[in-house]
mmCIF file of C-alpha atoms and ligand atoms in Angstrom:
data_model
loop_
_atom_site.group_PDB
_atom_site.id
_atom_site.type_symbol
_atom_site.label_atom_id
_atom_site.label_comp_id
_atom_site.label_asym_id
_atom_site.label_seq_id
_atom_site.Cartn_x
_atom_site.Cartn_y
_atom_site.Cartn_z
ATOM 1 C CA UNK A 1490 -35.886 -13.417 -7.657
ATOM 2 C CA UNK A 1491 -33.354 -11.266 -7.848
ATOM 3 C CA UNK A 1492 -32.985 -11.144 -12.141
ATOM 4 C CA UNK A 1493 -33.696 -7.265 -11.938
ATOM 5 C CA UNK A 1494 -30.957 -6.382 -9.878
ATOM 6 C CA UNK A 1495 -28.730 -8.416 -12.007
ATOM 7 C CA UNK A 1496 -29.761 -7.560 -15.531
ATOM 8 C CA UNK A 1497 -29.037 -3.909 -13.311
ATOM 9 C CA UNK A 1498 -25.105 -4.818 -12.742
ATOM 10 C CA UNK A 1499 -24.778 -6.767 -15.552
ATOM 11 C CA UNK A 1500 -26.181 -3.572 -17.307
ATOM 12 C CA UNK A 1501 -23.805 -1.617 -15.565
ATOM 13 C CA UNK A 1502 -20.973 -3.670 -15.846
ATOM 14 C CA UNK A 1503 -20.999 -3.860 -12.590
ATOM 15 C CA UNK A 1504 -21.257 -8.685 -12.155
ATOM 16 C CA UNK A 1505 -18.649 -10.142 -10.800
ATOM 17 C CA UNK A 1506 -17.396 -13.618 -12.547
ATOM 18 C CA UNK A 1507 -14.666 -15.525 -10.496
ATOM 19 C CA UNK A 1508 -12.148 -16.767 -12.769
ATOM 20 C CA UNK A 1509 -10.661 -20.242 -11.343
ATOM 21 C CA UNK A 1510 -6.965 -21.258 -11.282
ATOM 22 C CA UNK A 1511 -5.735 -24.632 -12.998
ATOM 23 C CA UNK A 1512 -1.936 -23.985 -11.040
ATOM 24 C CA UNK A 1513 -0.514 -22.741 -7.601
ATOM 25 C CA UNK A 1514 -0.974 -19.783 -6.255
ATOM 26 C CA UNK A 1515 2.180 -17.311 -8.044
ATOM 27 C CA UNK A 1516 3.647 -14.801 -10.025
ATOM 28 C CA UNK A 1517 2.091 -17.352 -13.489
ATOM 29 C CA UNK A 1518 -1.018 -19.081 -13.510
ATOM 30 C CA UNK A 1519 -3.149 -20.788 -15.407
ATOM 31 C CA UNK A 1520 -6.526 -20.086 -15.757
ATOM 32 C CA UNK A 1521 -9.262 -21.964 -18.632
ATOM 33 C CA UNK A 1522 -6.459 -23.572 -19.482
ATOM 34 C CA UNK A 1523 -3.485 -20.532 -20.409
ATOM 35 C CA UNK A 1524 -1.128 -19.761 -18.981
ATOM 36 C CA UNK A 1525 -1.123 -15.009 -17.551
ATOM 37 C CA UNK A 1526 1.302 -13.769 -15.707
ATOM 38 C CA UNK A 1527 -0.143 -12.814 -12.161
ATOM 39 C CA UNK A 1528 0.295 -9.276 -10.710
ATOM 40 C CA UNK A 1529 -3.032 -9.793 -8.618
ATOM 41 C CA UNK A 1530 -2.182 -12.548 -5.386
ATOM 42 C CA UNK A 1531 -1.435 -10.388 -1.927
ATOM 43 C CA UNK A 1532 1.240 -12.769 -1.530
ATOM 44 C CA UNK A 1533 3.859 -10.226 -1.434
ATOM 45 C CA UNK A 1534 6.681 -12.266 -1.050
ATOM 46 C CA UNK A 1535 5.130 -15.406 -2.574
ATOM 47 C CA UNK A 1536 5.340 -18.298 -0.122
ATOM 48 C CA UNK A 1537 1.705 -19.722 -1.051
ATOM 49 C CA UNK A 1538 3.603 -22.027 -2.687
ATOM 50 C CA UNK A 1539 7.376 -22.108 -0.711
ATOM 51 C CA UNK A 1540 8.824 -26.150 0.126
ATOM 52 C CA UNK A 1541 9.198 -24.971 3.123
ATOM 53 C CA UNK A 1542 5.400 -24.296 4.473
ATOM 54 C CA UNK A 1543 3.915 -26.987 1.697
ATOM 55 C CA UNK A 1544 6.425 -28.881 3.804
ATOM 56 C CA UNK A 1545 5.742 -28.372 7.451
ATOM 57 C CA UNK A 1546 1.769 -28.770 6.997
ATOM 58 C CA UNK A 1547 2.186 -32.232 5.838
ATOM 59 C CA UNK A 1548 3.731 -33.152 9.589
ATOM 60 C CA UNK A 1549 1.863 -31.353 10.928
ATOM 61 C CA UNK A 1550 -0.681 -33.467 8.843
ATOM 62 C CA UNK A 1551 0.791 -36.319 9.944
ATOM 63 C CA UNK A 1552 1.134 -35.657 13.406
ATOM 64 C CA UNK A 1553 -2.767 -34.385 14.235
ATOM 65 C CA UNK A 1554 -4.553 -35.065 10.636
ATOM 66 C CA UNK A 1555 -6.988 -32.505 9.238
ATOM 67 C CA UNK A 1556 -9.947 -30.341 10.758
ATOM 68 C CA UNK A 1557 -9.890 -29.537 14.105
ATOM 69 C CA UNK A 1558 -13.139 -30.326 15.101
ATOM 70 C CA UNK A 1559 -14.701 -27.681 17.265
ATOM 71 C CA UNK A 1560 -13.687 -24.207 17.504
ATOM 72 C CA UNK A 1561 -10.750 -23.167 20.091
ATOM 73 C CA UNK A 1562 -12.551 -22.703 24.186
ATOM 74 C CA UNK A 1563 -13.566 -26.582 23.046
ATOM 75 C CA UNK A 1564 -11.302 -28.512 22.113
ATOM 76 C CA UNK A 1565 -10.179 -27.598 18.833
ATOM 77 C CA UNK A 1566 -7.499 -25.526 19.076
ATOM 78 C CA UNK A 1567 -4.023 -27.769 19.200
ATOM 79 C CA UNK A 1568 0.180 -26.342 20.076
ATOM 80 C CA UNK A 1569 0.646 -25.324 17.331
ATOM 81 C CA UNK A 1570 -2.129 -22.852 17.271
ATOM 82 C CA UNK A 1571 -0.279 -22.108 21.129
ATOM 83 C CA UNK A 1572 2.661 -22.475 19.395
ATOM 84 C CA UNK A 1573 2.272 -19.820 16.618
ATOM 85 C CA UNK A 1574 0.112 -16.765 19.480
ATOM 86 C CA UNK A 1575 3.294 -17.117 21.036
ATOM 87 C CA UNK A 1576 5.580 -17.208 18.388
ATOM 88 C CA UNK A 1577 3.093 -13.600 16.619
ATOM 89 C CA UNK A 1578 3.369 -11.771 20.780
ATOM 90 C CA UNK A 1579 7.604 -12.107 20.364
ATOM 91 C CA UNK A 1580 7.105 -10.702 16.494
ATOM 92 C CA UNK A 1581 4.198 -8.078 17.531
ATOM 93 C CA UNK A 1582 6.379 -7.190 20.639
ATOM 94 C CA UNK A 1583 3.272 -7.644 22.290
ATOM 95 C CA UNK A 1584 1.639 -9.527 25.994
ATOM 96 C CA UNK A 1585 -0.220 -11.597 24.147
ATOM 97 C CA UNK A 1586 -2.116 -12.841 20.408
ATOM 98 C CA UNK A 1587 -4.384 -14.618 18.993
ATOM 99 C CA UNK A 1588 -6.017 -16.510 16.111
ATOM 100 C CA UNK A 1589 -8.444 -16.057 14.192
ATOM 101 C CA UNK A 1590 -9.874 -17.979 10.685
ATOM 102 C CA UNK A 1591 -9.038 -14.448 8.820
ATOM 103 C CA UNK A 1592 -8.123 -11.629 9.129
ATOM 104 C CA UNK A 1593 -12.557 -10.497 7.872
ATOM 105 C CA UNK A 1594 -13.418 -12.782 10.809
ATOM 106 C CA UNK A 1595 -10.982 -10.691 13.365
ATOM 107 C CA UNK A 1596 -12.525 -7.688 12.324
ATOM 108 C CA UNK A 1597 -16.050 -8.498 12.661
ATOM 109 C CA UNK A 1598 -15.133 -10.124 15.594
ATOM 110 C CA UNK A 1599 -13.239 -7.742 17.314
ATOM 111 C CA UNK A 1600 -14.189 -4.449 17.221
ATOM 112 C CA UNK A 1601 -17.112 -5.272 18.245
ATOM 113 C CA UNK A 1602 -15.509 -6.834 21.499
ATOM 114 C CA UNK A 1603 -13.374 -3.403 21.850
ATOM 115 C CA UNK A 1604 -16.634 -0.810 21.537
ATOM 116 C CA UNK A 1605 -19.607 -1.891 22.797
ATOM 117 C CA UNK A 1606 -23.047 1.273 23.409
ATOM 118 C CA UNK A 1607 -21.882 4.978 24.111
ATOM 119 C CA UNK A 1608 -18.429 4.114 22.870
ATOM 120 C CA UNK A 1609 -16.781 6.067 19.533
ATOM 121 C CA UNK A 1610 -15.811 4.884 16.701
ATOM 122 C CA UNK A 1611 -12.955 7.045 14.891
ATOM 123 C CA UNK A 1612 -12.043 4.953 11.372
ATOM 124 C CA UNK A 1613 -10.158 6.250 8.138
ATOM 125 C CA UNK A 1614 -12.945 6.481 4.577
ATOM 126 C CA UNK A 1615 -10.782 4.529 3.193
ATOM 127 C CA UNK A 1616 -11.055 0.994 5.171
ATOM 128 C CA UNK A 1617 -11.274 -2.141 4.281
ATOM 129 C CA UNK A 1618 -15.532 -3.263 4.443
ATOM 130 C CA UNK A 1619 -14.498 -6.315 7.012
ATOM 131 C CA UNK A 1620 -13.588 -2.814 9.257
ATOM 132 C CA UNK A 1621 -16.816 -1.559 8.262
ATOM 133 C CA UNK A 1622 -19.020 -4.061 8.984
ATOM 134 C CA UNK A 1623 -17.151 -4.666 12.430
ATOM 135 C CA UNK A 1624 -17.857 -0.631 13.319
ATOM 136 C CA UNK A 1625 -22.277 -2.524 11.915
ATOM 137 C CA UNK A 1626 -21.675 -5.078 14.341
ATOM 138 C CA UNK A 1627 -20.852 -3.061 17.687
ATOM 139 C CA UNK A 1628 -23.675 -0.341 19.095
ATOM 140 C CA UNK A 1629 -20.830 2.613 19.224
ATOM 141 C CA UNK A 1630 -20.935 5.049 17.102
ATOM 142 C CA UNK A 1631 -19.653 5.531 14.530
ATOM 143 C CA UNK A 1632 -17.094 8.607 13.746
ATOM 144 C CA UNK A 1633 -15.828 8.653 9.608
ATOM 145 C CA UNK A 1634 -13.123 10.563 9.534
ATOM 146 C CA UNK A 1635 -11.460 11.879 5.715
ATOM 147 C CA UNK A 1636 -9.214 9.777 4.215
ATOM 148 C CA UNK A 1637 -5.657 10.435 6.258
ATOM 149 C CA UNK A 1638 -6.445 13.611 6.798
ATOM 150 C CA UNK A 1639 -6.068 14.336 11.012
ATOM 151 C CA UNK A 1640 -6.251 17.673 12.031
ATOM 152 C CA UNK A 1641 -10.564 15.844 10.607
ATOM 153 C CA UNK A 1642 -9.830 12.749 13.001
ATOM 154 C CA UNK A 1643 -8.028 14.926 15.576
ATOM 155 C CA UNK A 1644 -11.138 17.412 15.397
ATOM 156 C CA UNK A 1645 -13.898 14.497 16.005
ATOM 157 C CA UNK A 1646 -11.889 13.268 18.490
ATOM 158 C CA UNK A 1647 -11.481 16.381 21.043
ATOM 159 C CA UNK A 1648 -15.724 17.303 20.518
ATOM 160 C CA UNK A 1649 -16.667 13.940 21.269
ATOM 161 C CA UNK A 1650 -17.533 13.028 25.682
ATOM 162 C CA UNK A 1651 -17.598 10.108 25.418
ATOM 163 C CA UNK A 1652 -15.774 6.949 27.420
ATOM 164 C CA UNK A 1653 -14.203 5.453 25.258
ATOM 165 C CA UNK A 1654 -12.457 5.780 22.000
ATOM 166 C CA UNK A 1655 -11.473 3.931 18.802
ATOM 167 C CA UNK A 1656 -9.682 5.031 15.761
ATOM 168 C CA UNK A 1657 -9.787 2.043 13.704
ATOM 169 C CA UNK A 1658 -6.730 2.462 10.143
ATOM 170 C CA UNK A 1659 -5.755 0.417 7.799
ATOM 171 C CA UNK A 1660 -1.922 0.170 7.962
ATOM 172 C CA UNK A 1661 -1.407 0.092 4.078
ATOM 173 C CA UNK A 1662 -4.715 0.614 2.772
ATOM 174 C CA UNK A 1663 -5.505 -2.611 0.087
ATOM 175 C CA UNK A 1664 -7.049 -0.354 -2.768
ATOM 176 C CA UNK A 1665 -4.879 2.389 -2.702
ATOM 177 C CA UNK A 1666 -1.422 1.199 -1.202
ATOM 178 C CA UNK A 1667 -1.618 3.500 0.425
ATOM 179 C CA UNK A 1668 0.359 3.892 4.000
ATOM 180 C CA UNK A 1669 -1.943 6.222 6.990
ATOM 181 C CA UNK A 1670 -0.289 9.098 8.668
ATOM 182 C CA UNK A 1671 0.812 5.536 12.200
ATOM 183 C CA UNK A 1672 3.050 9.029 14.054
ATOM 184 C CA UNK A 1673 1.018 11.564 13.912
ATOM 185 C CA UNK A 1674 -2.796 9.062 14.828
ATOM 186 C CA UNK A 1675 -0.903 7.571 17.100
ATOM 187 C CA UNK A 1676 0.721 11.105 18.738
ATOM 188 C CA UNK A 1677 -3.529 12.328 18.446
ATOM 189 C CA UNK A 1678 -3.893 8.713 21.206
ATOM 190 C CA UNK A 1679 -0.464 9.678 23.181
ATOM 191 C CA UNK A 1680 -1.425 12.861 24.497
ATOM 192 C CA UNK A 1681 -5.462 11.843 25.334
ATOM 193 C CA UNK A 1682 -4.405 8.682 27.038
ATOM 194 C CA UNK A 1683 -1.459 11.172 28.448
ATOM 195 C CA UNK A 1684 -3.802 13.698 29.609
ATOM 196 C CA UNK A 1685 -6.882 11.068 30.992
ATOM 197 C CA UNK A 1686 -7.028 8.977 34.025
ATOM 198 C CA UNK A 1687 -6.338 5.914 32.187
ATOM 199 C CA UNK A 1688 -6.391 5.750 28.849
ATOM 200 C CA UNK A 1689 -8.963 5.452 27.207
ATOM 201 C CA UNK A 1690 -8.525 6.321 23.889
ATOM 202 C CA UNK A 1691 -7.604 2.345 22.009
ATOM 203 C CA UNK A 1692 -5.560 2.232 18.412
ATOM 204 C CA UNK A 1693 -6.731 -0.577 16.247
ATOM 205 C CA UNK A 1694 -4.487 -1.126 13.335
ATOM 206 C CA UNK A 1695 -5.546 -3.194 10.428
ATOM 207 C CA UNK A 1696 -1.583 -4.861 9.175
ATOM 208 C CA UNK A 1697 -3.240 -6.840 6.425
ATOM 209 C CA UNK A 1698 -0.621 -5.596 3.836
ATOM 210 C CA UNK A 1699 1.774 -4.635 6.297
ATOM 211 C CA UNK A 1700 2.515 -7.661 8.263
ATOM 212 C CA UNK A 1701 5.083 -8.564 6.388
ATOM 213 C CA UNK A 1702 6.213 -5.581 3.870
ATOM 214 C CA UNK A 1703 6.740 -3.186 5.183
ATOM 215 C CA UNK A 1704 9.127 -4.965 6.701
ATOM 216 C CA UNK A 1705 7.860 -6.596 10.077
ATOM 217 C CA UNK A 1706 5.547 -4.435 9.965
ATOM 218 C CA UNK A 1707 3.598 -0.523 10.235
ATOM 219 C CA UNK A 1708 4.101 -0.247 14.645
ATOM 220 C CA UNK A 1709 8.582 -1.440 13.505
ATOM 221 C CA UNK A 1710 7.916 1.008 10.017
ATOM 222 C CA UNK A 1711 6.798 3.441 12.219
ATOM 223 C CA UNK A 1712 9.394 3.340 15.170
ATOM 224 C CA UNK A 1713 6.391 3.033 17.152
ATOM 225 C CA UNK A 1714 6.158 0.649 20.782
ATOM 226 C CA UNK A 1715 3.751 -1.487 21.454
ATOM 227 C CA UNK A 1716 1.285 0.819 23.555
ATOM 228 C CA UNK A 1717 -0.800 -1.189 26.525
ATOM 229 C CA UNK A 1718 -3.932 1.541 24.766
ATOM 230 C CA UNK A 1719 -2.621 -0.321 20.623
ATOM 231 C CA UNK A 1720 -4.366 -3.365 18.797
ATOM 232 C CA UNK A 1721 -2.309 -4.606 16.519
ATOM 233 C CA UNK A 1722 -4.415 -6.651 13.258
ATOM 234 C CA UNK A 1723 -2.781 -9.006 11.487
ATOM 235 C CA UNK A 1724 -3.799 -11.875 8.700
ATOM 236 C CA UNK A 1725 -1.676 -14.537 7.262
ATOM 237 C CA UNK A 1726 -3.345 -14.511 4.132
ATOM 238 C CA UNK A 1727 -0.787 -12.562 3.110
ATOM 239 C CA UNK A 1728 2.525 -12.024 2.687
ATOM 240 C CA UNK A 1729 2.133 -14.820 4.563
ATOM 241 C CA UNK A 1730 0.888 -16.923 1.800
ATOM 242 C CA UNK A 1731 -1.035 -19.198 4.476
ATOM 243 C CA UNK A 1732 -4.605 -18.379 6.142
ATOM 244 C CA UNK A 1733 -5.777 -16.385 9.233
ATOM 245 C CA UNK A 1734 -4.396 -13.873 11.161
ATOM 246 C CA UNK A 1735 -3.982 -12.878 14.401
ATOM 247 C CA UNK A 1736 -4.264 -10.422 17.082
ATOM 248 C CA UNK A 1737 -1.458 -9.040 19.241
ATOM 249 C CA UNK A 1738 -2.006 -6.625 22.536
ATOM 250 C CA UNK A 1739 -2.060 -6.634 26.395
ATOM 251 C CA UNK A 1740 -3.074 -9.604 27.811
ATOM 252 C CA UNK A 1741 -6.264 -7.764 29.497
ATOM 253 C CA UNK A 1742 -7.624 -6.698 25.603
ATOM 254 C CA UNK A 1743 -6.801 -10.391 24.117
ATOM 255 C CA UNK A 1744 -8.789 -11.789 27.415
ATOM 256 C CA UNK A 1745 -11.543 -9.881 26.542
ATOM 257 C CA UNK A 1746 -10.634 -10.487 23.056
ATOM 258 C CA UNK A 1747 -11.098 -14.078 23.750
ATOM 259 C CA UNK A 1748 -14.193 -14.415 26.198
ATOM 260 C CA UNK A 1749 -16.332 -11.752 24.439
ATOM 261 C CA UNK A 1750 -15.056 -11.786 20.595
ATOM 262 C CA UNK A 1751 -18.006 -13.678 19.153
ATOM 263 C CA UNK A 1752 -15.848 -14.733 16.113
ATOM 264 C CA UNK A 1753 -13.517 -16.262 17.873
ATOM 265 C CA UNK A 1754 -15.968 -18.392 20.480
ATOM 266 C CA UNK A 1755 -18.188 -19.570 17.465
ATOM 267 C CA UNK A 1756 -16.282 -20.608 14.566
ATOM 268 C CA UNK A 1757 -14.334 -23.968 13.961
ATOM 269 C CA UNK A 1758 -10.830 -23.605 14.232
ATOM 270 C CA UNK A 1759 -9.274 -23.437 11.485
ATOM 271 C CA UNK A 1760 -6.830 -27.315 10.556
ATOM 272 C CA UNK A 1761 -3.206 -27.540 12.617
ATOM 273 C CA UNK A 1762 -0.955 -28.201 9.131
ATOM 274 C CA UNK A 1763 -2.339 -24.718 8.678
ATOM 275 C CA UNK A 1764 -0.282 -22.952 11.706
ATOM 276 C CA UNK A 1765 2.780 -25.047 11.153
ATOM 277 C CA UNK A 1766 2.340 -23.113 7.161
ATOM 278 C CA UNK A 1767 1.492 -20.657 9.200
ATOM 279 C CA UNK A 1768 5.063 -20.876 11.655
ATOM 280 C CA UNK A 1769 6.905 -22.452 8.441
ATOM 281 C CA UNK A 1770 6.484 -18.331 6.807
ATOM 282 C CA UNK A 1771 6.957 -16.666 10.568
ATOM 283 C CA UNK A 1772 10.189 -18.056 10.209
ATOM 284 C CA UNK A 1773 10.397 -17.187 7.213
ATOM 285 C CA UNK A 1774 9.446 -13.316 6.786
ATOM 286 C CA UNK A 1775 12.264 -13.105 10.343
ATOM 287 C CA UNK A 1776 15.065 -14.715 8.257
ATOM 288 C CA UNK A 1777 15.396 -13.875 5.501
ATOM 289 C CA UNK A 1778 15.006 -10.219 5.084
ATOM 290 C CA UNK A 1779 15.993 -10.310 1.302
ATOM 291 C CA UNK A 1780 12.440 -11.960 0.316
ATOM 292 C CA UNK A 1781 11.325 -8.849 1.028
ATOM 293 C CA UNK A 1782 13.993 -5.996 0.276
ATOM 294 C CA UNK A 1783 12.529 -8.543 -3.877
ATOM 295 C CA UNK A 1784 9.378 -7.005 -2.952
ATOM 296 C CA UNK A 1785 10.512 -2.896 -2.977
ATOM 297 C CA UNK A 1786 13.322 -3.409 -6.118
ATOM 298 C CA UNK A 1787 9.993 -4.830 -7.478
ATOM 299 C CA UNK A 1788 7.766 -2.975 -7.094
ATOM 300 C CA UNK A 1789 10.076 0.141 -7.036
ATOM 301 C CA UNK A 1790 11.189 -0.035 -10.563
ATOM 302 C CA UNK A 1791 7.404 -0.850 -12.145
ATOM 303 C CA UNK A 1792 6.582 3.031 -10.489
ATOM 304 C CA UNK A 1793 9.211 3.905 -12.407
ATOM 305 C CA UNK A 1794 8.117 2.676 -15.479
ATOM 306 C CA UNK A 1795 5.002 3.475 -14.907
ATOM 307 C CA UNK A 1796 5.739 6.911 -13.763
ATOM 308 C CA UNK A 1797 7.686 6.838 -17.153
ATOM 309 C CA UNK A 1798 4.801 6.106 -19.487
ATOM 310 C CA UNK A 1799 2.999 8.236 -17.971
ATOM 311 C CA UNK A 1800 -0.012 6.547 -15.645
ATOM 312 C CA UNK A 1801 -1.208 7.582 -13.064
ATOM 313 C CA UNK A 1802 -0.291 5.482 -9.872
ATOM 314 C CA UNK A 1803 -2.685 7.174 -7.904
ATOM 315 C CA UNK A 1804 -0.525 8.266 -5.193
ATOM 316 C CA UNK A 1805 0.640 4.988 -4.467
ATOM 317 C CA UNK A 1806 2.800 4.234 -1.984
ATOM 318 C CA UNK A 1807 4.222 0.264 -1.747
ATOM 319 C CA UNK A 1808 3.560 -3.043 -4.195
ATOM 320 C CA UNK A 1809 -0.403 -2.580 -4.873
ATOM 321 C CA UNK A 1810 -0.159 0.437 -7.514
ATOM 322 C CA UNK A 1811 -3.060 0.763 -8.600
ATOM 323 C CA UNK A 1812 -3.374 2.502 -12.348
ATOM 324 C CA UNK A 1813 -6.675 5.490 -12.624
ATOM 325 C CA UNK A 1814 -8.504 4.350 -15.670
ATOM 326 C CA UNK A 1815 -11.240 6.711 -15.416
ATOM 327 C CA UNK A 1816 -14.598 5.050 -16.176
ATOM 328 C CA UNK A 1817 -15.570 1.894 -16.270
ATOM 329 C CA UNK A 1818 -15.109 0.677 -19.444
ATOM 330 C CA UNK A 1819 -12.850 1.885 -20.070
ATOM 331 C CA UNK A 1820 -11.602 -0.788 -16.588
ATOM 332 C CA UNK A 1821 -12.613 -3.666 -17.970
ATOM 333 C CA UNK A 1822 -11.297 -2.560 -21.243
ATOM 334 C CA UNK A 1823 -7.341 -2.067 -19.827
ATOM 335 C CA UNK A 1824 -8.319 -5.770 -17.868
ATOM 336 C CA UNK A 1825 -9.286 -7.849 -21.199
ATOM 337 C CA UNK A 1826 -6.477 -6.038 -23.164
ATOM 338 C CA UNK A 1827 -3.644 -7.236 -21.261
ATOM 339 C CA UNK A 1828 -5.256 -10.471 -20.306
ATOM 340 C CA UNK A 1829 -5.136 -10.394 -24.054
ATOM 341 C CA UNK A 1830 -1.272 -10.209 -23.279
ATOM 342 C CA UNK A 1831 -1.378 -13.220 -20.519
ATOM 343 C CA UNK A 1832 -1.034 -10.453 -17.955
ATOM 344 C CA UNK A 1833 -3.114 -10.555 -15.278
ATOM 345 C CA UNK A 1834 -4.415 -7.868 -14.070
ATOM 346 C CA UNK A 1835 -8.011 -7.404 -12.035
ATOM 347 C CA UNK A 1836 -10.726 -3.885 -12.470
ATOM 348 C CA UNK A 1837 -11.978 -2.686 -9.217
ATOM 349 C CA UNK A 1838 -14.600 -1.230 -9.624
ATOM 350 C CA UNK A 1839 -17.902 -0.225 -7.590
ATOM 351 C CA UNK A 1840 -18.673 -0.520 -4.659
ATOM 352 C CA UNK A 1841 -14.781 -1.599 -4.111
ATOM 353 C CA UNK A 1842 -13.789 1.457 -4.876
ATOM 354 C CA UNK A 1843 -14.722 4.343 -5.972
ATOM 355 C CA UNK A 1844 -12.676 5.437 -9.269
ATOM 356 C CA UNK A 1845 -12.437 2.189 -10.598
ATOM 357 C CA UNK A 1846 -9.434 1.207 -12.061
ATOM 358 C CA UNK A 1847 -7.015 -1.687 -12.065
ATOM 359 C CA UNK A 1848 -4.715 -2.725 -9.450
ATOM 360 C CA UNK A 1849 -1.681 -4.020 -9.994
ATOM 361 C CA UNK A 1850 0.091 -5.785 -6.919
ATOM 362 C CA UNK A 1851 4.013 -6.841 -7.098
ATOM 363 C CA UNK A 1852 5.837 -9.212 -5.966
ATOM 364 C CA UNK A 1853 9.103 -10.496 -4.356
ATOM 365 C CA UNK A 1854 7.830 -13.847 -6.697
ATOM 366 C CA UNK A 1855 8.256 -11.586 -9.946
ATOM 367 C CA UNK A 1856 10.993 -11.570 -12.285
ATOM 368 C CA UNK A 1857 12.812 -8.898 -14.255
ATOM 369 C CA UNK A 1858 10.847 -10.031 -17.228
ATOM 370 C CA UNK A 1859 7.800 -10.489 -15.261
ATOM 371 C CA UNK A 1860 6.799 -6.632 -15.144
ATOM 372 C CA UNK A 1861 9.293 -6.331 -18.305
ATOM 373 C CA UNK A 1862 6.051 -7.496 -20.133
ATOM 374 C CA UNK A 1863 3.489 -5.889 -18.440
ATOM 375 C CA UNK A 1864 5.805 -2.330 -19.320
ATOM 376 C CA UNK A 1865 5.769 -3.099 -22.365
ATOM 377 C CA UNK A 1866 2.265 -4.463 -23.131
ATOM 378 C CA UNK A 1867 0.534 -0.820 -21.578
ATOM 379 C CA UNK A 1868 3.120 0.769 -22.965
ATOM 380 C CA UNK A 1869 1.600 0.273 -26.100
ATOM 381 C CA UNK A 1870 -1.214 0.410 -24.465
ATOM 382 C CA UNK A 1871 -3.550 3.557 -26.346
ATOM 383 C CA UNK A 1872 -3.038 5.923 -22.767
ATOM 384 C CA UNK A 1873 -5.598 5.773 -20.479
ATOM 385 C CA UNK A 1874 -6.673 10.045 -19.186
HETATM 386 C C1 LIG B 1188 -7.947 -8.454 3.305
HETATM 387 C C2 LIG B 1188 -8.017 -8.540 4.025
HETATM 388 C C3 LIG B 1188 -9.083 -8.032 5.071
HETATM 389 C C4 LIG B 1188 -9.026 -9.632 5.260
HETATM 390 O O1 LIG B 1188 -8.113 -11.203 5.670
HETATM 391 P P1 LIG B 1188 -8.619 -12.572 4.950
HETATM 392 O O2 LIG B 1188 -7.017 -12.460 5.690
HETATM 393 O O3 LIG B 1188 -8.200 -12.392 3.745
HETATM 394 O O4 LIG B 1188 -10.108 -12.353 5.484
HETATM 395 C C5 LIG B 1188 -8.942 -6.828 6.575
HETATM 396 N N1 LIG B 1188 -8.692 -5.603 6.573
HETATM 397 C C6 LIG B 1188 -7.942 -5.317 4.901
HETATM 398 C C7 LIG B 1188 -6.916 -4.028 4.880
HETATM 399 C C8 LIG B 1188 -7.159 -6.959 3.974
HETATM 400 O O5 LIG B 1188 -6.846 -6.249 2.790
#
């Protein structure tokens, strides 16, 4: 039934397939019996394979079993869910927090819960697909502003008469690795809220790639204090090396979300063992700032070397480092070349991005030698221009 469409994808180099590991996640992975240096994971701190997470989840499994059996609103949750929520609220400096089953389900659940018919959403054009889908599921009018363009945002927002306005942004953009101008966006929202009778402009921040990367997160990075109108979403699936997501904010926002977000209400709770792993990861992130320092040292070295070789890293400011490769064909060729050199660095193509690229993520788990191997392979590659 889909054969014609599939042929189209293949012809245009847009067909995707899945490569399954036969090893744990980490800086080295085994695929098809061969070992690769892995530059494709978002496991920024190397926690996905950390003994503390494994131990904590095993202990939780022994006490609570594996599956959770139903949604949180029935009896699917455990005291570990509650403990993680309490600890995340403390970590984020907010009144309250709520666990979601994934970042994707958080965005597709929370955004429609916050924005209804008559409300207006303002969303950065490079926001994550789950935000795009959250906007589609809400009944609010959605304006897309130009990437990080606060003048464009302010212009759109000032023209809007809607009762409730919601600004949505990734703090670290997942495919470009640049950082949102949160100070400016915060100021725009603050001014609007200060001049209205009650705060009616919400700021929703997706901190998936910032939690445990930009220190604790983007708000701390920019020294922005929590406000009742700021809603912070983050994931346990990236720097935490675990699974699931959270939303942190005022008690009202969290209570409203747990009463109305459909992806929360109508989905089975995550297993307690996953909560235990996230709690262990949170403790490590709070105690071991060394890990974050190491991540940034690796990142800075990689960027320095790539720039020296003349590669265009497309404005990256974080451990997400895209390399401009021009055509889709060239992108696939480059990825294949690296694969042959024992380096796993995925080709990112439309519709994920407009401009094809190789996307490298550097982690604290990479050794100097891993990075040197990547650089050596790229220095011998006929330069991409
Ligand atoms: C990865 C990601 C998500 C989705 O999180 P999952 O836990 O993988 O579902 C949401 N937003 C952004 C910006 C992301 O990078």
